[in-house]
Short mmCIF file of C-alpha atoms in Angstrom, two decimals:
data_model
loop_
_atom_site.label_atom_id
_atom_site.label_comp_id
_atom_site.label_asym_id
_atom_site.label_seq_id
_atom_site.Cartn_x
_atom_site.Cartn_y
_atom_site.Cartn_z
CA MET A 11 21.94 -24.82 -31.33
CA ARG A 12 23.21 -23.64 -27.97
CA ARG A 13 23.48 -19.77 -27.80
CA ARG A 14 27.04 -19.09 -28.95
CA ASP A 15 26.77 -21.63 -32.12
CA ALA A 16 23.86 -19.03 -32.58
CA ILE A 17 24.76 -16.26 -31.50
CA GLY A 18 28.51 -16.89 -33.95
CA ALA A 19 26.59 -17.70 -37.23
CA LEU A 20 24.69 -14.11 -37.33
CA SER A 21 28.10 -12.27 -37.68
CA ALA A 22 28.15 -12.44 -41.20
CA ALA A 23 24.68 -11.41 -41.49
CA LEU A 24 25.22 -8.49 -39.27
CA ALA A 25 28.64 -6.72 -40.69
CA GLY A 26 26.24 -7.53 -44.11
CA GLY A 27 23.43 -6.30 -42.83
CA CYS A 28 21.07 -9.18 -45.15
CA LEU A 29 19.32 -10.36 -42.26
CA GLY A 30 16.02 -11.08 -42.95
CA GLY A 31 15.36 -11.21 -46.63
CA ALA A 32 17.12 -10.36 -49.76
CA PRO A 33 20.55 -8.54 -49.50
CA ARG A 34 19.82 -5.14 -49.32
CA ARG A 35 22.20 -2.39 -51.74
CA ALA A 36 24.92 -1.38 -49.57
CA PRO A 37 25.55 2.35 -49.52
CA ALA A 38 28.35 4.35 -50.49
CA LEU A 39 31.34 4.95 -47.70
CA VAL A 40 32.79 8.06 -46.76
CA PRO A 41 36.44 7.62 -45.59
CA GLY A 42 36.33 5.59 -42.32
CA GLY A 43 33.66 2.90 -43.27
CA LEU A 44 30.50 6.08 -42.73
CA PRO A 45 27.50 5.98 -45.47
CA SER A 46 28.07 9.02 -47.66
CA SER A 47 24.53 10.90 -47.22
CA ARG A 48 21.93 11.40 -44.36
CA GLU A 49 20.05 9.20 -47.05
CA GLY A 50 22.71 6.01 -47.35
CA ALA A 51 22.76 6.78 -42.70
CA ARG A 52 19.63 5.75 -42.60
CA ALA A 53 19.49 2.85 -44.83
CA ARG A 54 22.21 1.20 -42.67
CA LEU A 55 20.88 2.39 -39.58
CA ASP A 56 17.60 0.03 -40.58
CA VAL A 57 20.10 -2.75 -41.33
CA LEU A 58 21.27 -2.26 -38.20
CA SER A 59 17.91 -2.79 -36.58
CA SER A 60 17.36 -5.62 -38.63
CA GLY A 61 20.70 -7.66 -37.63
CA TYR A 62 19.67 -6.21 -33.60
CA ARG A 63 16.38 -8.10 -33.93
CA ALA A 64 17.49 -10.67 -35.41
CA LEU A 65 20.49 -11.79 -32.96
CA THR A 66 18.05 -10.82 -30.21
CA ARG A 67 15.63 -14.09 -31.42
CA GLN A 68 18.02 -16.30 -31.46
CA HIS A 69 19.29 -15.13 -27.08
CA GLY A 70 16.14 -15.40 -26.59
CA LEU A 71 15.52 -18.75 -28.18
CA ALA A 72 19.24 -19.55 -26.63
CA GLU A 73 18.32 -18.50 -22.85
CA TRP A 74 14.35 -20.18 -23.63
CA GLU A 75 16.30 -23.17 -24.08
CA ASP A 76 18.14 -22.54 -20.80
CA ALA A 77 14.96 -21.93 -18.76
CA THR A 78 13.77 -25.22 -20.14
CA ASN A 79 16.24 -27.50 -19.23
CA GLY A 80 16.70 -26.10 -15.76
CA ALA A 81 20.03 -24.31 -16.71
CA SER A 82 21.59 -20.77 -15.65
CA PRO A 83 19.62 -17.60 -16.66
CA ALA A 84 22.19 -16.73 -19.85
CA ARG A 85 24.09 -13.78 -18.61
CA GLY A 86 22.32 -10.94 -20.29
CA ALA A 87 24.40 -8.77 -22.60
CA SER A 88 27.59 -10.57 -22.40
CA ALA A 89 25.84 -13.46 -23.73
CA LEU A 90 25.40 -11.57 -26.75
CA GLY A 91 28.61 -11.35 -28.07
CA GLU A 92 30.93 -9.40 -30.47
CA GLU A 93 28.49 -9.14 -32.99
CA ALA A 94 26.37 -6.63 -31.50
CA ARG A 95 28.78 -4.35 -29.67
CA ARG A 96 30.14 -3.89 -33.11
CA ALA A 97 26.86 -3.44 -34.84
CA PHE A 98 25.96 -0.38 -31.58
CA ASP A 99 29.09 0.69 -32.22
CA GLU A 100 28.97 1.38 -35.27
CA ALA A 101 25.26 3.35 -35.17
CA ARG A 102 27.07 4.89 -32.59
CA ARG A 103 30.03 6.69 -35.08
CA ILE A 104 26.53 6.93 -37.10
CA LEU A 105 24.83 9.05 -35.20
CA GLU A 106 28.42 11.23 -34.35
CA TYR A 107 29.19 11.80 -37.61
CA TYR A 108 25.62 13.03 -39.03
CA GLY A 109 24.18 14.27 -35.52
CA ARG A 110 21.19 12.68 -33.53
CA GLY A 111 18.95 14.26 -35.99
CA VAL A 112 18.87 11.50 -38.53
CA VAL A 113 16.25 9.32 -36.61
CA PRO A 114 14.24 9.72 -33.92
CA PRO A 115 15.04 11.33 -31.13
CA ARG A 116 14.30 8.15 -28.84
CA GLN A 117 15.42 5.75 -31.26
CA ALA A 118 19.07 8.34 -31.46
CA GLU A 119 19.24 7.74 -27.42
CA LEU A 120 18.55 3.84 -27.73
CA TRP A 121 20.96 3.64 -29.87
CA LEU A 122 23.72 5.39 -27.66
CA ARG A 123 22.67 3.86 -24.75
CA GLY A 124 23.09 0.46 -25.62
CA ALA A 125 26.60 1.33 -27.52
CA ARG A 126 27.43 2.73 -23.65
CA ALA A 127 26.34 0.21 -21.74
CA LEU A 128 28.24 -3.11 -24.15
CA THR A 129 31.41 -0.77 -23.87
CA LEU A 130 30.58 -1.49 -20.49
CA SER A 131 29.31 -4.83 -20.27
CA SER A 132 31.34 -6.76 -23.02
CA ASP A 133 35.40 -5.31 -21.97
CA ALA A 134 37.19 -8.35 -21.91
CA ARG A 135 38.55 -8.42 -18.77
CA VAL A 136 34.46 -7.62 -17.23
CA LEU A 137 34.05 -10.34 -18.94
CA GLU A 138 37.09 -12.97 -17.72
CA LEU A 139 36.40 -11.72 -13.63
CA THR A 140 32.77 -12.14 -13.70
CA ARG A 141 33.44 -15.95 -15.50
CA GLU A 142 36.06 -16.41 -12.24
CA LEU A 143 33.06 -15.56 -9.81
CA GLU A 144 30.45 -17.81 -11.28
CA HIS A 145 33.41 -20.76 -11.04
CA ALA A 146 33.94 -19.47 -7.26
CA ALA A 147 30.61 -18.92 -6.26
CA GLY A 148 27.82 -18.85 -8.59
CA PRO A 149 25.34 -21.71 -10.49
CA GLU A 150 29.21 -23.48 -11.78
CA ALA A 151 30.34 -23.36 -8.08
CA PRO A 152 30.48 -26.96 -7.19
CA GLU A 153 28.90 -26.06 -4.15
CA HIS A 154 25.52 -24.10 -4.97
CA ALA A 155 23.37 -27.00 -5.90
CA ARG A 156 23.82 -28.38 -2.11
CA LEU A 157 24.20 -24.97 -0.53
CA ALA A 158 20.68 -24.27 -1.92
CA LEU A 159 18.89 -27.32 -0.50
CA MET A 160 20.86 -26.93 2.94
CA GLU A 161 19.54 -22.98 3.16
CA ARG A 162 15.85 -23.98 2.56
CA SER A 163 15.87 -26.72 5.79
CA SER A 164 14.20 -26.52 8.59
CA ASP A 165 17.08 -27.32 11.05
CA ALA A 166 17.82 -24.25 12.22
CA SER A 167 22.16 -26.13 12.31
CA GLU A 168 21.58 -26.53 8.91
CA ARG A 169 21.00 -23.51 7.78
CA ARG A 170 23.75 -21.76 9.55
CA ALA A 171 25.72 -24.24 7.94
CA ALA A 172 24.81 -23.25 5.06
CA HIS A 173 25.81 -19.60 5.61
CA ALA A 174 29.42 -20.67 7.32
CA LEU A 175 29.77 -22.60 3.60
CA ARG A 176 28.63 -19.48 1.68
CA HIS A 177 31.37 -17.50 3.60
CA GLN A 178 33.72 -19.79 2.02
CA LEU A 179 32.27 -19.31 -1.15
CA HIS A 180 32.93 -15.57 -0.36
CA LEU A 181 36.57 -16.14 0.53
CA ARG A 182 37.43 -17.06 -2.53
CA ALA A 183 36.11 -14.67 -4.88
CA ALA A 184 37.01 -12.11 -3.37
CA PRO A 185 39.94 -11.33 -5.10
CA ALA A 186 37.76 -11.69 -8.47
CA ALA A 187 35.65 -9.38 -6.92
CA ARG A 188 38.00 -6.94 -6.08
CA ALA A 189 39.58 -6.91 -9.67
CA LEU A 190 35.82 -6.35 -10.89
CA LEU A 191 35.20 -3.85 -8.87
CA ARG A 192 38.25 -1.59 -9.59
CA ARG A 193 38.27 -2.67 -13.32
CA ARG A 194 34.28 -1.55 -13.47
CA ARG A 195 35.72 2.25 -12.13
CA GLU A 196 38.28 2.31 -14.17
CA LEU A 197 36.31 1.35 -16.86
CA ALA A 198 34.42 4.34 -16.03
CA LYS A 199 37.25 6.88 -16.36
CA GLU A 200 38.43 5.67 -19.49
CA GLN A 201 35.07 5.94 -21.09
CA ARG A 202 34.54 9.22 -19.60
CA LEU A 203 31.38 8.68 -17.60
CA GLY A 204 32.02 10.36 -14.06
CA ALA A 205 31.52 7.61 -11.64
CA TYR A 206 30.54 3.86 -12.45
CA TYR A 207 27.61 3.75 -10.55
CA PRO A 208 25.46 6.92 -11.80
CA ALA A 209 26.33 6.10 -15.22
CA LEU A 210 24.55 2.29 -14.39
CA LEU A 211 21.34 3.45 -12.87
CA GLU A 212 21.56 6.19 -15.83
CA LEU A 213 21.93 3.48 -18.35
CA HIS A 214 18.41 1.64 -16.22
CA GLU A 215 16.57 4.81 -17.21
CA LEU A 216 17.19 5.60 -12.98
CA ASP A 217 18.08 9.54 -12.08
CA PRO A 218 21.18 8.57 -9.65
CA ARG A 219 19.97 11.61 -7.23
CA ARG A 220 16.19 11.15 -6.86
CA PHE A 221 17.03 7.51 -6.60
CA GLN A 222 18.95 8.15 -3.80
CA ALA A 223 16.92 10.68 -2.39
CA GLN A 224 13.81 7.76 -2.71
CA SER A 225 16.36 5.30 -0.37
CA SER A 226 17.05 7.81 1.98
CA GLU A 227 13.43 8.42 2.60
CA LEU A 228 12.71 4.47 2.25
CA ILE A 229 15.55 3.89 4.53
CA ALA A 230 14.02 6.47 7.20
CA ARG A 231 9.79 5.63 6.69
CA THR A 232 10.95 2.16 7.03
CA ARG A 233 13.12 1.87 9.74
CA VAL A 234 10.31 1.65 12.81
CA PRO A 235 7.62 -1.42 10.77
CA PHE A 236 11.04 -3.22 9.42
CA ALA A 237 12.16 -3.07 13.49
CA ARG A 238 8.69 -4.91 14.69
CA LEU A 239 9.42 -6.82 12.21
CA MET A 240 12.26 -8.07 13.26
CA ARG A 241 10.52 -8.41 16.56
CA GLN A 242 7.90 -10.23 15.26
CA LEU A 243 10.08 -13.01 13.12
CA SER A 244 12.45 -13.32 16.57
CA ARG A 245 8.41 -13.56 19.01
CA ALA A 246 7.71 -16.81 15.88
CA LEU A 247 10.99 -18.47 16.06
CA GLY A 248 11.25 -18.18 20.06
CA ARG A 249 14.57 -16.72 20.52
CA ARG A 250 16.47 -13.81 17.97
CA VAL A 251 16.44 -13.99 14.74
CA GLU A 252 19.65 -14.50 12.96
CA PRO A 253 20.21 -14.14 9.58
CA TRP A 254 20.14 -17.25 7.90
CA ASP A 255 16.74 -17.99 9.69
CA LEU A 256 15.20 -14.59 7.78
CA GLU A 257 12.59 -16.59 5.25
CA LEU A 258 11.30 -19.43 7.57
CA ALA A 259 10.73 -17.13 10.34
CA LEU A 260 8.36 -15.05 7.75
CA GLU A 261 6.65 -18.23 7.34
CA ARG A 262 5.88 -18.81 10.79
CA ALA A 263 5.39 -15.19 11.66
CA ALA A 264 2.62 -15.20 8.99
CA GLY A 265 0.50 -17.74 9.98
CA LEU A 266 -0.28 -19.06 6.37
CA ALA A 267 -0.83 -23.34 6.89
CA GLU A 268 1.38 -25.34 5.78
CA GLY A 269 -0.59 -26.58 2.59
CA ALA A 270 -2.52 -23.44 2.20
CA LEU A 271 -1.23 -22.57 -1.51
CA PRO A 272 0.05 -25.63 -3.03
CA ALA A 273 2.31 -26.15 -6.30
CA GLU A 274 -1.07 -27.75 -8.17
CA ARG A 275 -2.83 -24.83 -8.02
CA ALA A 276 -0.16 -22.24 -8.74
CA ALA A 277 -0.06 -22.06 -12.54
CA SER A 278 -3.71 -22.05 -13.15
CA SER A 279 -4.54 -18.99 -10.37
CA ALA A 280 -1.60 -16.87 -12.13
CA LEU A 281 -3.13 -17.44 -15.39
CA SER A 282 -6.28 -16.81 -14.68
CA LEU A 283 -5.74 -13.69 -12.70
CA ALA A 284 -4.38 -12.45 -16.48
CA ARG A 285 -7.63 -13.60 -18.42
CA SER A 286 -9.27 -11.75 -14.99
CA LEU A 287 -8.10 -8.26 -16.17
CA GLY A 288 -8.54 -10.05 -20.25
CA PHE A 289 -5.38 -10.89 -21.28
CA GLU A 290 -5.57 -14.49 -22.66
CA LEU A 291 -2.06 -15.17 -23.22
CA SER A 292 -3.02 -18.11 -25.22
CA ARG A 293 -4.32 -15.54 -27.89
CA ALA A 294 -1.53 -13.12 -27.31
CA HIS A 295 0.70 -15.82 -29.08
CA ALA A 296 2.26 -16.41 -25.62
CA ARG A 297 4.20 -20.37 -25.33
CA VAL A 298 2.70 -20.67 -22.22
CA VAL A 299 4.64 -24.67 -20.50
CA ILE A 300 4.66 -25.89 -17.20
CA GLU A 301 8.03 -26.64 -16.97
CA ARG A 302 9.35 -28.64 -13.13
CA ALA A 303 12.49 -28.34 -14.26
CA ALA A 304 12.99 -24.76 -14.21
CA ARG A 305 14.72 -23.49 -11.57
CA VAL A 306 12.53 -20.07 -11.50
CA SER A 307 9.22 -18.58 -13.41
CA ARG A 308 10.21 -16.66 -16.66
CA ALA A 309 8.53 -14.74 -19.21
CA ILE A 310 10.74 -14.53 -22.32
CA GLY A 311 9.93 -12.28 -24.95
CA VAL A 312 11.75 -14.43 -28.22
CA SER A 313 9.88 -12.01 -30.62
CA ILE A 314 7.85 -9.68 -29.18
CA PRO A 315 4.47 -9.21 -29.29
CA GLY A 316 4.46 -12.59 -31.41
CA ASP A 317 6.87 -15.28 -29.80
CA VAL A 318 6.25 -14.91 -25.98
CA ARG A 319 7.08 -17.51 -24.09
CA LEU A 320 6.20 -19.00 -20.50
CA ALA A 321 8.32 -21.33 -18.26
CA LEU A 322 6.14 -21.44 -14.86
CA ALA A 323 8.05 -23.60 -12.16
CA PRO A 324 5.28 -24.25 -9.72
CA ALA A 325 6.22 -24.67 -6.10
CA ALA A 326 3.80 -24.55 -3.23
CA GLY A 327 4.12 -21.25 -0.61
CA ALA A 328 3.59 -17.38 -1.23
CA GLU A 329 7.18 -16.73 -2.67
CA ALA A 330 6.69 -18.84 -5.04
CA LEU A 331 3.45 -18.27 -6.25
CA GLY A 332 4.44 -14.93 -6.11
CA GLY A 333 7.15 -15.61 -8.90
CA LEU A 334 4.77 -17.02 -11.05
CA VAL A 335 2.62 -14.07 -11.09
CA ARG A 336 4.81 -11.72 -11.65
CA ALA A 337 5.92 -14.04 -14.61
CA VAL A 338 2.62 -14.28 -16.13
CA GLY A 339 3.20 -10.32 -15.12
CA ARG A 340 5.99 -9.94 -17.89
CA ALA A 341 4.31 -11.64 -20.39
CA VAL A 342 1.58 -9.79 -20.63
CA LEU A 343 4.15 -6.87 -20.73
CA MET A 344 5.76 -7.83 -23.48
CA SER A 345 3.15 -9.56 -25.76
CA GLU A 346 0.46 -6.51 -25.74
CA THR A 347 3.97 -3.84 -26.62
CA ARG A 348 3.15 -3.05 -30.00
CA GLY A 349 6.62 -0.76 -30.82
CA ASP A 350 7.21 -0.45 -34.67
CA HIS A 351 10.51 -0.50 -34.66
CA PRO A 352 13.67 -3.21 -32.60
CA LEU A 353 14.91 -0.20 -30.13
CA TYR A 354 11.19 0.03 -28.65
CA GLU A 355 10.29 -3.82 -28.21
CA GLY A 356 12.07 -2.95 -25.09
CA TYR A 357 13.89 -6.86 -24.41
CA PRO A 358 16.14 -6.79 -21.49
CA TRP A 359 19.69 -8.56 -22.84
CA VAL A 360 21.51 -4.74 -23.31
CA PRO A 361 20.80 -2.56 -20.15
CA GLY A 362 19.14 0.60 -21.55
CA LEU A 363 17.14 -0.97 -24.03
CA SER A 364 14.27 -2.21 -21.40
CA ASP A 365 12.99 -0.18 -18.79
CA GLU A 366 13.98 -2.50 -16.03
CA ALA A 367 11.39 -0.42 -13.55
CA LEU A 368 8.81 -1.04 -15.65
CA ALA A 369 9.05 -4.35 -16.00
CA SER A 370 9.16 -5.67 -12.72
CA GLY A 371 6.29 -2.77 -11.98
CA VAL A 372 3.98 -4.87 -14.06
CA GLY A 373 5.34 -7.46 -12.09
CA GLU A 374 4.71 -6.22 -9.10
CA LEU A 375 1.06 -4.83 -10.22
CA PHE A 376 -0.01 -8.64 -10.68
CA ALA A 377 1.09 -10.05 -7.71
CA HIS A 378 -0.72 -7.33 -5.39
CA ALA A 379 -3.62 -9.86 -6.74
CA LEU A 380 -2.62 -12.25 -4.33
CA ASP A 381 -3.51 -8.75 -1.39
CA ASP A 382 -7.38 -9.49 -3.04
CA PRO A 383 -9.30 -11.38 -0.15
CA GLU A 384 -11.65 -12.18 -3.57
CA PHE A 385 -8.66 -13.46 -5.36
CA ALA A 386 -7.51 -15.18 -2.52
CA ARG A 387 -11.23 -16.94 -2.29
CA ARG A 388 -12.45 -17.05 -5.83
CA GLN A 389 -8.82 -18.36 -7.44
CA LEU A 390 -6.96 -19.77 -4.86
CA ALA A 391 -9.29 -20.76 -2.83
CA LEU A 392 -8.53 -19.63 0.16
CA GLY A 393 -10.60 -18.92 3.33
CA ALA A 394 -10.35 -14.96 5.50
CA ARG A 395 -8.14 -16.07 8.07
CA ALA A 396 -5.96 -17.87 5.23
CA ALA A 397 -6.44 -14.71 2.95
CA SER A 398 -5.36 -12.07 5.61
CA ALA A 399 -2.03 -14.34 6.55
CA LEU A 400 -1.01 -14.17 2.78
CA MET A 401 -1.42 -10.64 2.91
CA THR A 402 1.15 -10.40 5.87
CA ALA A 403 3.51 -12.46 4.72
CA ARG A 404 3.71 -10.52 1.40
CA ARG A 405 4.28 -7.37 3.46
CA ALA A 406 6.17 -8.45 5.85
CA ALA A 407 8.69 -10.20 2.59
CA ALA A 408 8.16 -6.85 0.85
CA LEU A 409 9.94 -4.72 3.76
CA LEU A 410 12.57 -7.30 4.07
CA ALA A 411 13.13 -7.23 0.35
CA THR A 412 13.21 -3.30 0.25
CA ARG A 413 15.68 -3.12 3.19
CA SER A 414 17.63 -5.45 1.44
CA ALA A 415 17.87 -4.01 -1.45
CA LEU A 416 18.52 -0.79 -0.26
CA THR A 417 21.53 -2.10 1.66
CA TRP A 418 22.93 -3.92 -1.38
CA ALA A 419 22.80 -0.17 -3.57
CA ALA A 420 24.00 1.06 -0.26
CA PHE A 421 27.81 -0.79 -0.05
CA GLU A 422 28.30 -1.87 -4.13
CA ARG A 423 27.78 2.42 -4.82
CA THR A 424 30.79 2.98 -1.85
CA ALA A 425 32.89 -0.74 -2.21
CA LEU A 426 32.42 1.39 -6.45
CA GLU A 427 33.76 4.41 -5.27
CA ASN A 428 36.57 2.57 -2.66
CA PRO A 429 37.17 -0.67 -3.59
CA ASP A 430 40.25 -0.98 -1.29
CA ALA A 431 38.48 -0.52 1.45
CA ASP A 432 38.10 -3.22 3.93
CA LEU A 433 34.82 -4.29 1.96
CA ASP A 434 34.20 -7.20 4.98
CA ARG A 435 33.66 -5.05 7.51
CA LEU A 436 32.39 -2.39 5.26
CA SER A 437 29.32 -5.09 4.43
CA LEU A 438 28.33 -5.80 8.03
CA LEU A 439 28.23 -1.94 8.89
CA VAL A 440 26.13 -0.87 6.54
CA ALA A 441 24.14 -4.71 6.92
CA ARG A 442 23.56 -2.95 10.52
CA GLY A 443 22.84 0.40 10.04
CA VAL A 444 21.48 0.91 6.71
CA GLY A 445 19.14 -1.68 6.69
CA GLY A 446 18.90 -3.12 9.94
CA LEU A 447 19.47 -6.41 9.40
CA PRO A 448 20.66 -8.83 12.27
CA THR A 449 24.20 -9.15 11.65
CA PRO A 450 25.23 -11.22 15.53
CA PRO A 451 28.67 -11.56 16.32
CA PRO A 452 30.25 -13.94 14.33
CA SER A 453 28.93 -12.22 11.55
CA GLU A 454 31.22 -13.39 8.27
CA PRO A 455 30.54 -11.15 5.70
CA ILE A 456 29.53 -12.81 2.28
CA TRP A 457 29.46 -9.72 -0.04
CA ALA A 458 31.72 -11.38 -2.81
CA ALA A 459 29.99 -14.65 -3.31
CA SER A 460 26.35 -12.26 -4.17
CA PRO A 461 24.92 -13.07 -7.66
CA LEU A 462 23.99 -8.97 -7.64
CA LEU A 463 28.29 -8.30 -7.69
CA ARG A 464 28.14 -10.13 -11.05
CA GLY A 465 24.92 -7.91 -12.71
CA GLY A 466 26.22 -4.56 -11.89
CA PRO A 467 24.69 -1.52 -10.96
CA GLY A 468 21.16 -1.19 -11.86
CA VAL A 469 19.49 -4.33 -10.81
CA VAL A 470 18.14 -3.86 -7.32
CA GLU A 471 17.58 -0.37 -7.80
CA SER A 472 14.93 -1.53 -10.52
CA ARG A 473 13.73 -3.95 -8.56
CA VAL A 474 12.75 -1.43 -5.99
CA ALA A 475 11.69 0.98 -8.76
CA GLY A 476 9.22 -1.17 -9.69
CA ALA A 477 8.03 -1.97 -6.15
CA MET A 478 7.21 1.00 -5.77
CA LEU A 479 5.68 1.57 -9.45
CA GLY A 480 3.51 -1.49 -8.78
CA ALA A 481 1.84 -0.27 -5.98
CA ALA A 482 1.77 3.17 -7.28
CA LEU A 483 -0.58 0.98 -10.27
CA ARG A 484 -2.46 -0.31 -7.90
CA ASP A 485 -3.78 2.55 -5.77
CA ALA A 486 -4.43 4.37 -8.73
CA LEU A 487 -6.43 1.15 -10.87
CA ARG A 488 -8.22 0.56 -6.64
CA ALA A 489 -9.69 4.39 -6.89
CA LYS A 490 -10.58 4.24 -10.72
CA SER A 491 -12.46 1.30 -9.70
CA ARG A 492 -13.52 1.40 -6.08
CA ASN A 493 -10.93 -1.58 -5.19
CA ALA A 494 -13.06 -3.51 -7.27
CA TRP A 495 -9.50 -3.10 -9.64
CA ILE A 496 -8.84 -7.38 -11.47
CA SER A 497 -11.13 -6.54 -14.31
CA PRO A 498 -10.62 -6.66 -17.72
CA SER A 499 -11.37 -2.27 -17.97
CA SER A 500 -8.32 -2.07 -15.57
CA GLY A 501 -6.26 -4.73 -18.02
CA LYS A 502 -7.20 -1.88 -20.79
CA TRP A 503 -5.83 1.50 -19.28
CA LEU A 504 -2.61 -0.52 -18.40
CA VAL A 505 -1.81 -1.34 -22.02
CA ALA A 506 -2.92 1.74 -22.91
CA ARG A 507 -1.15 4.18 -20.69
CA PHE A 508 2.08 2.10 -20.25
CA LEU A 509 2.58 -1.37 -21.95
CA ALA A 510 1.04 -0.57 -26.10
CA ASP A 511 3.99 1.86 -26.81
CA GLY A 512 7.05 -0.79 -25.44
CA VAL A 513 9.94 1.77 -24.14
CA ARG A 514 8.97 4.03 -27.36
CA TRP A 515 8.40 6.72 -23.92
CA THR A 516 10.22 6.67 -20.88
CA LEU A 517 9.03 5.51 -17.84
CA ARG A 518 8.90 9.50 -16.62
CA GLU A 519 6.99 9.84 -19.14
CA LYS A 520 4.28 7.51 -19.53
CA LEU A 521 4.34 8.25 -15.35
CA VAL A 522 3.39 12.51 -15.78
CA ARG A 523 0.61 10.99 -18.23
CA ALA A 524 -0.95 8.16 -16.15
CA LEU A 525 -0.35 9.58 -12.64
CA GLY A 526 0.36 12.70 -13.03
CA GLY A 527 4.15 12.70 -12.26
CA PRO A 528 7.10 10.55 -11.00
CA LEU A 529 7.22 8.06 -8.76
CA SER A 530 6.91 8.39 -5.01
CA VAL A 531 7.65 6.47 -2.31
CA GLU A 532 4.64 6.66 -0.55
CA PRO A 533 2.66 3.72 -2.08
CA LEU A 534 5.13 1.00 -1.29
CA VAL A 535 5.40 2.47 2.81
CA ARG A 536 2.27 2.52 3.26
CA TYR A 537 2.15 -0.64 1.56
CA THR A 538 5.11 -2.85 3.58
CA SER A 539 3.71 -1.00 6.55
CA GLY A 540 0.11 -1.77 6.39
CA GLY A 541 -1.58 0.52 5.96
#
């Protein structure tokens, strides 16, 4: 069943509250369609919760169909349709009428977060402009498949041509991209949320001021290591590194021999890591599919924790193996969640109802196993030199990813504040000044063709927070176990402190309980700088 048909079939069920069993007696209503008592309000919220769980299952099945058919991932909140927006808006009105105390505080918070997120993401104009961008520069653009092959070419002229082609997509997408930035700014004003950028960060459980301070610290403390990395990449290429050279230069500088990480060994290595940490995914009802047609490795929670599906797309090399391992980490997070309410299960389809920084951090923790010499020897069949090269490649890639993410965050924040500025020039200035990325003349801007623009604020910021969390968790587990952290005892600690309760508690609360305080940039700085 396709996504549109599956979600459309739920409309009447959500409205009537009869999902998942026999119809329930509808509570008496007061003017405005609200229940006439607090007991009725709680009963109606229970009905809406059941409807939300059924809707997420239908959406998860559609995502699984996309993942295993090699299609693009579904488009998050916009794909949930009008039914979810109506359900969360009704919950918001109930809570505003009866007060948040009608349900536990965290449930009230999540209902209101979801209502706000769906109001912002399901705006008709935002959806129209997002579709325009996908046709102009996204997976639906006719040049997309050819562009992906060109960007991975070993021929420098082919990669340069790919960058020029992406610039052409940027020119095609720029009018819709500017209009999207303007509409998002208008939406924040209409909803009395202040500025759009900090409002979205708060929906992603990120403190805007704290994240900005951490971003500044990360930029400052990784500037020298990044400049050193750029020099190493230039030496590896034998010339100045250009933007389209970065991935190839990383591979060459690391010195990891071609074929050291073959595709046929990737999936079994990723799954063996889960077993080494005490997680047998088949016993946890996870459905593992080795799918070579999938575009990327993905973990999909169809019904958390009972129906977690893992599509692995094996490919050779450090980057592909890292993606596999991160997907396995996310599957473990979902299969070990024991939230006793649908809102606590952490489905990622609506911003604010999952903690993407937590999910990303667990994935990054699993990926840190690739830096462990014993794991590299035993599970990847790598010698000491190859294991060291793999660690070097991963540190360099993490440093580049962090700087690139912070560059985009700085650009998007400024662009949302002033969408009518010279954003082409701004994107190059930010890339050079904030990111330290190569922008040699003549440099063609490509910001309007970025998929990050379609996702909106909070995506890359959650990845940065996840990288910080993954490094912090690895350090904590190494300290507890005298470096031998890949063990079932580490898995038990992770479940007890971070996974079992889903999003019943915020990441900030979990960090205080488990690590004694909030996230710090220190572990990530130490890792990316080679410490």
